[in-house]
Coordinates of C-alpha atoms in Angstrom, one line a residue:
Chain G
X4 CA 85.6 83.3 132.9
X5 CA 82.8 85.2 131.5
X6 CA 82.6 88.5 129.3
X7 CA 80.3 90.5 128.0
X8 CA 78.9 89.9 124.4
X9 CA 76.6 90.7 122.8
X10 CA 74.6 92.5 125.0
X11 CA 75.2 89.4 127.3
X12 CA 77.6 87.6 129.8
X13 CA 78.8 84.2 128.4
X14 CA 81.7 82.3 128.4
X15 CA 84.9 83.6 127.0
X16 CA 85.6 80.8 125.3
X17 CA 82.3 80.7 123.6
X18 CA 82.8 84.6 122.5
X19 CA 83.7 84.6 118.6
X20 CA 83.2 87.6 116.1
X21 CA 82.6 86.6 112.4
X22 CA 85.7 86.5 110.5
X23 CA 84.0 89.2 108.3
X24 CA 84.2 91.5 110.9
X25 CA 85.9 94.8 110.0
X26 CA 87.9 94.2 113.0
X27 CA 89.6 91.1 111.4
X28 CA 89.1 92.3 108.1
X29 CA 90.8 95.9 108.3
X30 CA 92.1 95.9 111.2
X31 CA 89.5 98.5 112.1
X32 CA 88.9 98.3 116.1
X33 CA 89.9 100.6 119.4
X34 CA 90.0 99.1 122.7
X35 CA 90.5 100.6 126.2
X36 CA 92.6 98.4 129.3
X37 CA 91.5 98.7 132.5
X38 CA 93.3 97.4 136.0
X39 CA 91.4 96.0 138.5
X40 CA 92.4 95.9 141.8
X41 CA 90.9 93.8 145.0
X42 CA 87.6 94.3 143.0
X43 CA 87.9 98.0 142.1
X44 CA 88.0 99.2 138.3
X45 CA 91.0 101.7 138.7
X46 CA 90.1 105.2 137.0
X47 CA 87.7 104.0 135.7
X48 CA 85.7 107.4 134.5
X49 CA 89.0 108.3 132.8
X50 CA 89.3 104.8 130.7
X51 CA 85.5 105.3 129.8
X52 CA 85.6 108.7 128.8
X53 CA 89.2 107.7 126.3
X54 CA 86.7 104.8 125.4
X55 CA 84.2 107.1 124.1
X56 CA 86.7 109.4 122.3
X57 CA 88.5 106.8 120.6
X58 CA 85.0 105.6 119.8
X59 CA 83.4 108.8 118.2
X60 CA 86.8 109.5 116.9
X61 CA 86.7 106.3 114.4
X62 CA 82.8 106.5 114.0
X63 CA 82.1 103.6 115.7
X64 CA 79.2 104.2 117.5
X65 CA 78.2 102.9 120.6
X66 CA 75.0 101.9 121.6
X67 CA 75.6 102.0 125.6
X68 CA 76.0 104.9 127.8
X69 CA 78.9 105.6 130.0
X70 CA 76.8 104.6 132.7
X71 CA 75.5 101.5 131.2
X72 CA 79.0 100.4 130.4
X73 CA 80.0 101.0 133.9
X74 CA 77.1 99.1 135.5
X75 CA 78.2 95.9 133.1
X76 CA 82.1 96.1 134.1
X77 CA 81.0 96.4 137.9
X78 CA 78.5 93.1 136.8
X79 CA 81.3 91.5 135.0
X80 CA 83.8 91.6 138.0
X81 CA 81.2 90.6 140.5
X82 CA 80.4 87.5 138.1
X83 CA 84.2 86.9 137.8
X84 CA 84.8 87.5 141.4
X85 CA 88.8 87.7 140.6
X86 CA 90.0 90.4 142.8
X87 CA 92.9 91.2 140.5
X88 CA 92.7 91.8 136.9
X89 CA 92.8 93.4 133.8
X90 CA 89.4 94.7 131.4
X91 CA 89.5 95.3 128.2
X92 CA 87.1 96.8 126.1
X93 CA 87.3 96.2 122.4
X94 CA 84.5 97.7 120.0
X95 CA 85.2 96.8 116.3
X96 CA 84.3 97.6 113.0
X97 CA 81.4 94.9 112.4
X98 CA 80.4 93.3 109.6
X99 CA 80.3 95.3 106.3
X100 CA 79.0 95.0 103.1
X101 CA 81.5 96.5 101.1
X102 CA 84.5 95.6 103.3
X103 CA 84.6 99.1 104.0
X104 CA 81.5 100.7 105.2
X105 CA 81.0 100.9 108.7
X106 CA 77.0 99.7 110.1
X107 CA 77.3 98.4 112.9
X108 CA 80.5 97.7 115.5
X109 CA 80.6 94.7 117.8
X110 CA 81.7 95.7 121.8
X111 CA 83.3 92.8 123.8
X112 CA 84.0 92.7 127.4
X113 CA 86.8 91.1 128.8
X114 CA 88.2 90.1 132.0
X115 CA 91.4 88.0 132.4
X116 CA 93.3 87.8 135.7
X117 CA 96.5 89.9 136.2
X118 CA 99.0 90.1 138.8
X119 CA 99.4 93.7 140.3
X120 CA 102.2 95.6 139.9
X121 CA 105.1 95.2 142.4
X122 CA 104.6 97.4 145.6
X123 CA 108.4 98.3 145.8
X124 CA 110.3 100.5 143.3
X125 CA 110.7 97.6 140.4
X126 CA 114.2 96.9 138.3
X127 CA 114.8 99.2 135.3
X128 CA 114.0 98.2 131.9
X129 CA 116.1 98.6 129.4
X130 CA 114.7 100.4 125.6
X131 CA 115.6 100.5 122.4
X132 CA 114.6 103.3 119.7
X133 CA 112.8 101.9 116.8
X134 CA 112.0 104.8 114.2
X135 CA 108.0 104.8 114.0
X136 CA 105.2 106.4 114.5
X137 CA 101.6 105.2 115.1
X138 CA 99.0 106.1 113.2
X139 CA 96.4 108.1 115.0
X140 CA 98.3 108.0 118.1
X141 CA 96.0 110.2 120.2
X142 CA 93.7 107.0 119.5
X143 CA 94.2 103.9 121.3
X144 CA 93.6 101.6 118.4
X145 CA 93.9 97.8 117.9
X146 CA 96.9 98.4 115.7
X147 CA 99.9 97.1 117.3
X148 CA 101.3 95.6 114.1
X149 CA 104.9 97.0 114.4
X150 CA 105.0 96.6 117.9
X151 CA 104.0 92.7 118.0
X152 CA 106.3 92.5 114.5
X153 CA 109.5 93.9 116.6
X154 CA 109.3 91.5 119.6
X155 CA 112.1 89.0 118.3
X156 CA 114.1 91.8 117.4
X157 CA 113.8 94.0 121.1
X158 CA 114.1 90.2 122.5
X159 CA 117.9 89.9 120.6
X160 CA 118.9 93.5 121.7
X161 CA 118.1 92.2 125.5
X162 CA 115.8 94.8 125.5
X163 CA 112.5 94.8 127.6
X164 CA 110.4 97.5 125.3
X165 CA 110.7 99.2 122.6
X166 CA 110.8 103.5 122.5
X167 CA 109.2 104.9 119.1
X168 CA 111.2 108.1 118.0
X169 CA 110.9 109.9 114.1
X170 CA 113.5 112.3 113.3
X171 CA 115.5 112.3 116.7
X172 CA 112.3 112.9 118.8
X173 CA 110.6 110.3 120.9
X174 CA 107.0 109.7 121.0
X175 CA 106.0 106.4 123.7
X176 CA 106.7 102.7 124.3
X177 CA 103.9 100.9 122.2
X178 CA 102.5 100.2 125.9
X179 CA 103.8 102.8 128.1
X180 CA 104.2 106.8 128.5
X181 CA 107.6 107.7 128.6
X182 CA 109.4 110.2 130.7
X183 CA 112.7 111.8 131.8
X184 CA 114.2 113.8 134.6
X185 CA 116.6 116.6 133.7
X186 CA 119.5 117.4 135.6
X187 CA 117.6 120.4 137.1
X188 CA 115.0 117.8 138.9
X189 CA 112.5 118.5 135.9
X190 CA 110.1 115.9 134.4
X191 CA 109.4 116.2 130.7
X192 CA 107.5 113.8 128.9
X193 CA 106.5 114.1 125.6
X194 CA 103.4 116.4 124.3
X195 CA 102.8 115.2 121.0
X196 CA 102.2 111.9 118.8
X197 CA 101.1 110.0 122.0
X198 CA 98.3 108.5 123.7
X199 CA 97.1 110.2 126.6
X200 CA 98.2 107.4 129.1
X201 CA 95.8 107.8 132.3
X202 CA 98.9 107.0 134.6
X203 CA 100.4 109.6 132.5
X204 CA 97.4 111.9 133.4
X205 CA 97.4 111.1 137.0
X206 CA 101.5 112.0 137.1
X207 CA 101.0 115.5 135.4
X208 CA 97.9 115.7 138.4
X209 CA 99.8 114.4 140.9
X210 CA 103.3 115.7 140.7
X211 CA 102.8 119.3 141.1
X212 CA 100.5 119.1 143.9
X213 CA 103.6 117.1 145.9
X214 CA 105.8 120.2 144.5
X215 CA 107.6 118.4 141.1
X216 CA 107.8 120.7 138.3
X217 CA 106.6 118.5 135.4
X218 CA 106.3 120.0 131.6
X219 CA 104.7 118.3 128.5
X220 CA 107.2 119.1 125.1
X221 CA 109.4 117.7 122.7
X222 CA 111.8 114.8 124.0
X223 CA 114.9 114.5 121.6
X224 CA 117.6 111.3 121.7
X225 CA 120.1 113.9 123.2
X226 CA 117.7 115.2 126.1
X227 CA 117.5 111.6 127.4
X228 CA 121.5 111.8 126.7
X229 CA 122.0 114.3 128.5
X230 CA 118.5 113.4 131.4
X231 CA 119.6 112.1 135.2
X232 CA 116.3 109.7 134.9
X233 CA 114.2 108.2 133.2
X234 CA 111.0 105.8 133.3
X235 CA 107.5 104.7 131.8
X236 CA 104.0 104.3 133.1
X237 CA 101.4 102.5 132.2
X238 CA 98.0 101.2 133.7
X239 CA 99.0 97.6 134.3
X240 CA 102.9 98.7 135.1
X241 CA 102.3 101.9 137.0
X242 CA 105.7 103.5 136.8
X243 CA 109.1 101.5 135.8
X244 CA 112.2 103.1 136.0
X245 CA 114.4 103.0 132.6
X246 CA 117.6 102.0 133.5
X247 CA 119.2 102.0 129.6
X248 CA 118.0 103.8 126.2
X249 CA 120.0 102.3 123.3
X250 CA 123.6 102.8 124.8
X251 CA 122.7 105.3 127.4
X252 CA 122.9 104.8 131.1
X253 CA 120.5 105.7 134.3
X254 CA 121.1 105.1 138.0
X255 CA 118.1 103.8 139.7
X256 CA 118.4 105.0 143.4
X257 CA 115.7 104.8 146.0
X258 CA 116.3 108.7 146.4
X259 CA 115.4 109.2 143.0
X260 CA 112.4 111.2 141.5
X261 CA 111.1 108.2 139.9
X262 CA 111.0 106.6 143.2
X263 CA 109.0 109.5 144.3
X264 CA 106.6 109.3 141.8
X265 CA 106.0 105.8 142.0
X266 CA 105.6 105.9 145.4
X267 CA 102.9 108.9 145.1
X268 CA 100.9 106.5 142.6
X269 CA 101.4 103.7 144.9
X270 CA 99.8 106.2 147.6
X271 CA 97.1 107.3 146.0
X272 CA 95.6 104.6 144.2
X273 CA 91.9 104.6 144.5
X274 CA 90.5 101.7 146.4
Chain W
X15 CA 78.6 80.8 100.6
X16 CA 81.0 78.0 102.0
X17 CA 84.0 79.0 103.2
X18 CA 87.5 76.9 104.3
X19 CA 87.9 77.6 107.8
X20 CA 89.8 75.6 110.7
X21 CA 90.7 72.7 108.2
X22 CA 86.9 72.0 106.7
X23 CA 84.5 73.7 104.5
X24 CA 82.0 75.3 106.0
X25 CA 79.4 78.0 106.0
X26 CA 80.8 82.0 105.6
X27 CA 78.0 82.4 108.0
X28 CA 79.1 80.4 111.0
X29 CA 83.1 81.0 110.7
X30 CA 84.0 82.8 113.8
X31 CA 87.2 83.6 115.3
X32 CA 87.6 84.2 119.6
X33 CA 87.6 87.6 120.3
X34 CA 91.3 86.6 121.8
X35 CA 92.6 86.0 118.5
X36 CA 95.6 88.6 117.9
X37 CA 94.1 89.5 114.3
X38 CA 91.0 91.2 116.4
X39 CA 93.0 92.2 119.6
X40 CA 96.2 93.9 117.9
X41 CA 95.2 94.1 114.5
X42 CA 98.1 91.2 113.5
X43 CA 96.9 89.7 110.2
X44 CA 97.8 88.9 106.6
X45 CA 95.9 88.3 103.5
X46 CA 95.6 88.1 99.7
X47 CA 93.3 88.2 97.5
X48 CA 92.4 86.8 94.0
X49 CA 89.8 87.6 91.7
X50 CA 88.1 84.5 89.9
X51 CA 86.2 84.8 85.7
X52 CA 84.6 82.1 84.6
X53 CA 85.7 80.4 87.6
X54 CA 89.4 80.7 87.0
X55 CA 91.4 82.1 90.1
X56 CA 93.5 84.7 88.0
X57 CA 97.0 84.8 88.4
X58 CA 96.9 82.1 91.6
X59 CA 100.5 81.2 91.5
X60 CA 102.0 85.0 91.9
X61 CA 98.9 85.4 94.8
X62 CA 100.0 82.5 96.6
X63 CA 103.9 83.1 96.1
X64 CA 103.0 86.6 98.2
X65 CA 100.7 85.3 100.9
X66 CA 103.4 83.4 101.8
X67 CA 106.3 86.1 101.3
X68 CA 103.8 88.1 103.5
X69 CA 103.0 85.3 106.2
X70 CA 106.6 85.0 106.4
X71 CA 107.9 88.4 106.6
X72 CA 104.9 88.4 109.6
X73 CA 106.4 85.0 111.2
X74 CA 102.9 83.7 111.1
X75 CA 103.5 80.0 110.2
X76 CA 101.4 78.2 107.5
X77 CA 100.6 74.4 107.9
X78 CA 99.3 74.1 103.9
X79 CA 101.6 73.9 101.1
X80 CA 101.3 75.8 98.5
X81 CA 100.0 73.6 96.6
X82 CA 97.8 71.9 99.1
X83 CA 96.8 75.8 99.9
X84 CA 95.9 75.7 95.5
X85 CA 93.7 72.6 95.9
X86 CA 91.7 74.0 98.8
X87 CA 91.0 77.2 96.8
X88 CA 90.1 74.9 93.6
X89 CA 87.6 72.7 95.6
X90 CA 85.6 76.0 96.9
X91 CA 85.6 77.9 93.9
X92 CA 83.9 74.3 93.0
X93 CA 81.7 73.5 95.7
X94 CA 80.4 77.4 95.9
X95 CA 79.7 77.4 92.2
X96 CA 80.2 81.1 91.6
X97 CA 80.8 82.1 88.3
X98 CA 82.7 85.4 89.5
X99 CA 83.7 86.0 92.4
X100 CA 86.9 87.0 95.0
X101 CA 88.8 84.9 96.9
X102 CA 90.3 86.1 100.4
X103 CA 92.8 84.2 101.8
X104 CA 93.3 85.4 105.6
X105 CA 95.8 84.4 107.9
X106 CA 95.4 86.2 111.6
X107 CA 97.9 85.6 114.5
X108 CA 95.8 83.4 116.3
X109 CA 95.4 83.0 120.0
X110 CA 97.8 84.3 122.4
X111 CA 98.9 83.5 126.3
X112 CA 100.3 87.0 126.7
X113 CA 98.4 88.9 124.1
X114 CA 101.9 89.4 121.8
X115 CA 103.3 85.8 121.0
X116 CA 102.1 84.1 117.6
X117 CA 101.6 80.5 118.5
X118 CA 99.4 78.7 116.0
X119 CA 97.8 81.8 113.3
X120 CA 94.3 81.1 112.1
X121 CA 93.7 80.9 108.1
X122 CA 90.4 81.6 107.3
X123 CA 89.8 81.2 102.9
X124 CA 86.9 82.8 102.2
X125 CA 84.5 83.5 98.7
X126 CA 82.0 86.4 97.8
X127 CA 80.6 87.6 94.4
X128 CA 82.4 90.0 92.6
X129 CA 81.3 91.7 89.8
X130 CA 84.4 91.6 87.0
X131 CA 85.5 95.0 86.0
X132 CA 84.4 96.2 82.6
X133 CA 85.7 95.3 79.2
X134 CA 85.7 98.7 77.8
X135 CA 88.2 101.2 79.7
X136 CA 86.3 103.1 82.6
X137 CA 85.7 106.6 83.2
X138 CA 88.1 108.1 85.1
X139 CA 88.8 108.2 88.9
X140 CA 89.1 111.6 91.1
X141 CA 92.2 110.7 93.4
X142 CA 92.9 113.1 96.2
X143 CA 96.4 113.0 97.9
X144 CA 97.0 112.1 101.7
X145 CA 100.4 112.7 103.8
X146 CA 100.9 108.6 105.0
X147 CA 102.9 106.2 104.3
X148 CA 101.7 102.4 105.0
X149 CA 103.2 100.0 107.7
X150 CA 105.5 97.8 106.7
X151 CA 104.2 98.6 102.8
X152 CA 105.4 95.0 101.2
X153 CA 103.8 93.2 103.1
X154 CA 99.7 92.4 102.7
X155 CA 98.6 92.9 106.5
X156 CA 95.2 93.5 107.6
X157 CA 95.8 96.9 108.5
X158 CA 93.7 99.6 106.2
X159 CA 92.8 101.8 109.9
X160 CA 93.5 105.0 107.8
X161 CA 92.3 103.8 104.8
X162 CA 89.0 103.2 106.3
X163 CA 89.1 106.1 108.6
X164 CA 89.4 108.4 105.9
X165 CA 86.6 107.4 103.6
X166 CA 84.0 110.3 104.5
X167 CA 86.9 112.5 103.8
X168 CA 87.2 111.1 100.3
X169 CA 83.9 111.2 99.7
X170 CA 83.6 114.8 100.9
X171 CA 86.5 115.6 98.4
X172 CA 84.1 114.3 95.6
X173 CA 87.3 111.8 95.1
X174 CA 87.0 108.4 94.1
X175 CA 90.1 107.1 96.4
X176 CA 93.0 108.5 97.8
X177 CA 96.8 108.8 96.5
X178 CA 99.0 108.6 99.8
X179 CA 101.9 110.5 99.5
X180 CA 104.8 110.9 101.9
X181 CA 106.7 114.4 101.7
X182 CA 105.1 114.6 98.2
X183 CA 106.3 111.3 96.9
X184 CA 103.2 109.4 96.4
X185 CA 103.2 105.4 96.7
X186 CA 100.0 104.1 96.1
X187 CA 96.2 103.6 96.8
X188 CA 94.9 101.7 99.6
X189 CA 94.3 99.0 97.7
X190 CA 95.7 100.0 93.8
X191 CA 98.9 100.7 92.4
X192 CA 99.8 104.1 90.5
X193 CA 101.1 104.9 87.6
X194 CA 101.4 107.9 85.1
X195 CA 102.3 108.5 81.6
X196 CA 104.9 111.4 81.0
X197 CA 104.8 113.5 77.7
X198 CA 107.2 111.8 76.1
X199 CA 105.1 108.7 76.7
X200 CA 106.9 106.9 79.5
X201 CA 105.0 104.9 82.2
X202 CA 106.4 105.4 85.4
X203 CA 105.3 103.5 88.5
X204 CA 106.5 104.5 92.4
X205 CA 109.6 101.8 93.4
X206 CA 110.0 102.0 96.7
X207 CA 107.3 102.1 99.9
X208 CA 104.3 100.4 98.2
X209 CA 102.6 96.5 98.0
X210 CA 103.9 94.7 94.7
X211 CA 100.7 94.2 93.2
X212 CA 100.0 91.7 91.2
X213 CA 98.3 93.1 87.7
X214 CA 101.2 95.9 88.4
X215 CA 103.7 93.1 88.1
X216 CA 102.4 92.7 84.7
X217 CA 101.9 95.7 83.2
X218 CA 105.4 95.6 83.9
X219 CA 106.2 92.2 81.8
X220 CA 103.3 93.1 79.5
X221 CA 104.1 96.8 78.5
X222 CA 107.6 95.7 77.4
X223 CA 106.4 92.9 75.4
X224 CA 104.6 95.3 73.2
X225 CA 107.2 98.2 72.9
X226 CA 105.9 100.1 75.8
X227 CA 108.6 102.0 78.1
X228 CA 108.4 101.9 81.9
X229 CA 110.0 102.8 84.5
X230 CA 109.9 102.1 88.0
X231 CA 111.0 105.4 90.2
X232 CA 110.0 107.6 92.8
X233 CA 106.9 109.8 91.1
X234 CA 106.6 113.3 93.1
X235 CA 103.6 115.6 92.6
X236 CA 105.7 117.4 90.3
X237 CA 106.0 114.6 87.7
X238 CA 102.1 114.1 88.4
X239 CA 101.6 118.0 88.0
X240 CA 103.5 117.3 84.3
X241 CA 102.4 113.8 83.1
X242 CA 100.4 113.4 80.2
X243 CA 98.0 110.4 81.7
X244 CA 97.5 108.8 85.0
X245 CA 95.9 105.4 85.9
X246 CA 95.8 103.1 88.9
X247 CA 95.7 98.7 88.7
X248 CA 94.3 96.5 91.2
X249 CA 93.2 93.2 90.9
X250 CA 89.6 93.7 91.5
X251 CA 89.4 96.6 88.7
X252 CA 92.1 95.7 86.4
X253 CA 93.4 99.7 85.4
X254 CA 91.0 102.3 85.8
X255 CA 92.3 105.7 84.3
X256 CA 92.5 109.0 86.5
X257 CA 91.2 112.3 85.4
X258 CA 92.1 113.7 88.4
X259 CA 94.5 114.2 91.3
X260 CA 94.0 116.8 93.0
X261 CA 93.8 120.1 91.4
X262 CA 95.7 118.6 88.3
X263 CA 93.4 117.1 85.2
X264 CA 93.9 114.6 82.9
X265 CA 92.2 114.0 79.5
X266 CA 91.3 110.1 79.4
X267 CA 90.9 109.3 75.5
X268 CA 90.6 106.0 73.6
X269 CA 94.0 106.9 71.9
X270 CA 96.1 107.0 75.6
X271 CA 98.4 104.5 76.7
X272 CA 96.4 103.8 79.5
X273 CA 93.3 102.8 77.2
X274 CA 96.2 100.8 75.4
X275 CA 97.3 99.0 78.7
X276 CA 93.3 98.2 80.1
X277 CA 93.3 96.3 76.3
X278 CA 96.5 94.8 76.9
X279 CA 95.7 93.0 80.4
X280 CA 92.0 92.1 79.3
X281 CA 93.0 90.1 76.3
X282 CA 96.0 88.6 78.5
X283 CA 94.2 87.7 80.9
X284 CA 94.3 83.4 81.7
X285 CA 90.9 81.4 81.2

């Protein structure tokens, strides 16, 4: 498997950053995770232009254009020839002189295979509410401290991910956008203290045009008590129905509105 | 510069770690660090007793003793022949299948000049507060993305370093501990939400021994707003005294407790 390192394509198992690196160091790094499918980088523009944002957002500058980036991923999966995977883009912090000081940032390219997401309606998950909120959230940073930390503990609760909520309102799985249906047929997911998913995106784009009434606002514990639905998204999961939150209940039902929606991402999936 | 990486001594500038490690891709990483004089790692034993409180809180497994871990550091303070210098001991979750499970962690020991602090009592720092609190704060990780992040912000301020606080309770530096001196001369150090620090720990058995009070309690802006002195301890600076936080001033005289402490830890200090 090759990736792409500085400013070239070698082996991934040759690719090594100095252990000086702020990335390593600090901590200090923001990444962006794109699906490939049968060859084709999905939403692309919309990873890149996150990638960028995250990027000027941390002052780490990059050297390569939008374009130039997206020439080298279309390179990198034509080198690779896997048809389905996963890319990731991680820029850190570089070396530093004081340990602090940001010069220059390293970019590695990445591309491991990665099965595709079911093409039926998959089984629900099950979450648990962990109070925590990530720093920076609107940035999709390298920090997933608490959420690697937790995994023995969501593991013993029989959970499959964990929900992040502060003061009774929810926020995102570390991974994953989260959403519920009201008992009126509306979707809400949460506005604020998330990353902008771009499943998430395409949802909010979607949805309406197909005649779902979706809002973006505050997601308390007792909405999802009280919600007919629920589920996440995410670009290597598309859309998972939730069937439990701590001790609360969903039905998932091929009639549902999560059904609809995965279906319409399903649908529209560019290819 | 040697450093001790994958089991041998070798060049700082060829120790690299695979961009898959999960220190780089999810910011999963522990570390300590000791300041050597004259060659003497200070304070080794209480170091090494939290590196390994810290690697286990993390579940990141050691191989090395601790007193295997001891010898290693002895043998490259010996072969690199600084005089003074700081020791970072780095543990980082290693290579992963899935990108989440720890396997086998990489340590990575690793020594760079350092300048000793002074052996007269500083000028004062300029702290400004922040609203943050610190992941998982007793533990050492890797993880200084806001400290970092905020820098040009200090450095706007005119500050020196920032004073997190948390619904204004501060905690601590980055990478110091806090203290203050009230009126009626008691030092008072935050309890709760911060990293044990090591010259903090003693101050604590110091102050005592030489008829000093202190107190370790919550310390609001408030108490700040009303103290009489202010300082911070790290390990790298020893105590540097604050004449600032904030909009709130503090007179740093050779007379102050604070001078009294910086006296204190200097003569106490092993060799």
């Amino acid at each position: 498997m090759l990736c792409y390192f500085n400013n070239q394509f070698i082996p991934l198992t040759t690719a090594a950053l100095s252990v000086t690196d702020l990335g390593l160091q600090r901590g200090y790094g923001i990444f962006d995770f794109i699906r490939v499918a049968n060859q084709v980088p999905l939403y692309i523009d919309d990873h890149l232009d996150r990638f960028y944002h995250s990027a000027e957002y941390m002052r780490l500058p990059v050297k390569q254009s939008k374009n130039e980036l997206k020439a080298i991923i279309y390179e990198l999966i034509q080198k690779n020839a896997l048809s389905d995977s996963g890319i990731r883009i991680l820029l850190t912090g570089g070396a530093s002189p004081d340990g602090y000081e940001i010069i220059q940032p390293n970019l590695t390219i990445i591309e491991q295979p990665l099965s595709p997401p079911p093409d039926v309606v998959p089984s629900g998950y099950k979450l648990v509410t962990y109070a925590h909120q990530r720093q920076l959230p609107q940035v999709k940073t390298t920090n997933y401290l608490v959420a690697v930390w937790l995994q023995p503990w969501v593991k013993e609760q029989g959970a499959d991910d964990v929900l992040y909520q502060q003061n009774g309102i929810v926020s995102e799985c570390p991974r994953s956008n989260f959403f519920i249906v009201t008992k009126d047929g509306l979707i809400v997911t949460p506005a604020k203290n998330i990353l902008n998913g771009i499943i998430r995106k395409q949802i909010l784009k979607l949805g309406p045009l197909h005649g779902m009434r979706i809002e973006e606002r505050d997601v308390s514990i007792e909405d999802i008590r009280l919600a007919k639905e629920a589920f996440i998204s995410s670009s290597t999961k598309r859309v998972i129905p939730v069937r439990q939150v701590d001790d609360m209940h969903f039905v998932v039902s091929p009639a549902s509105l999560t059904s609809k929606i995965f279906e319409l991402l399903r649908d529209n999936e560019p290819h």
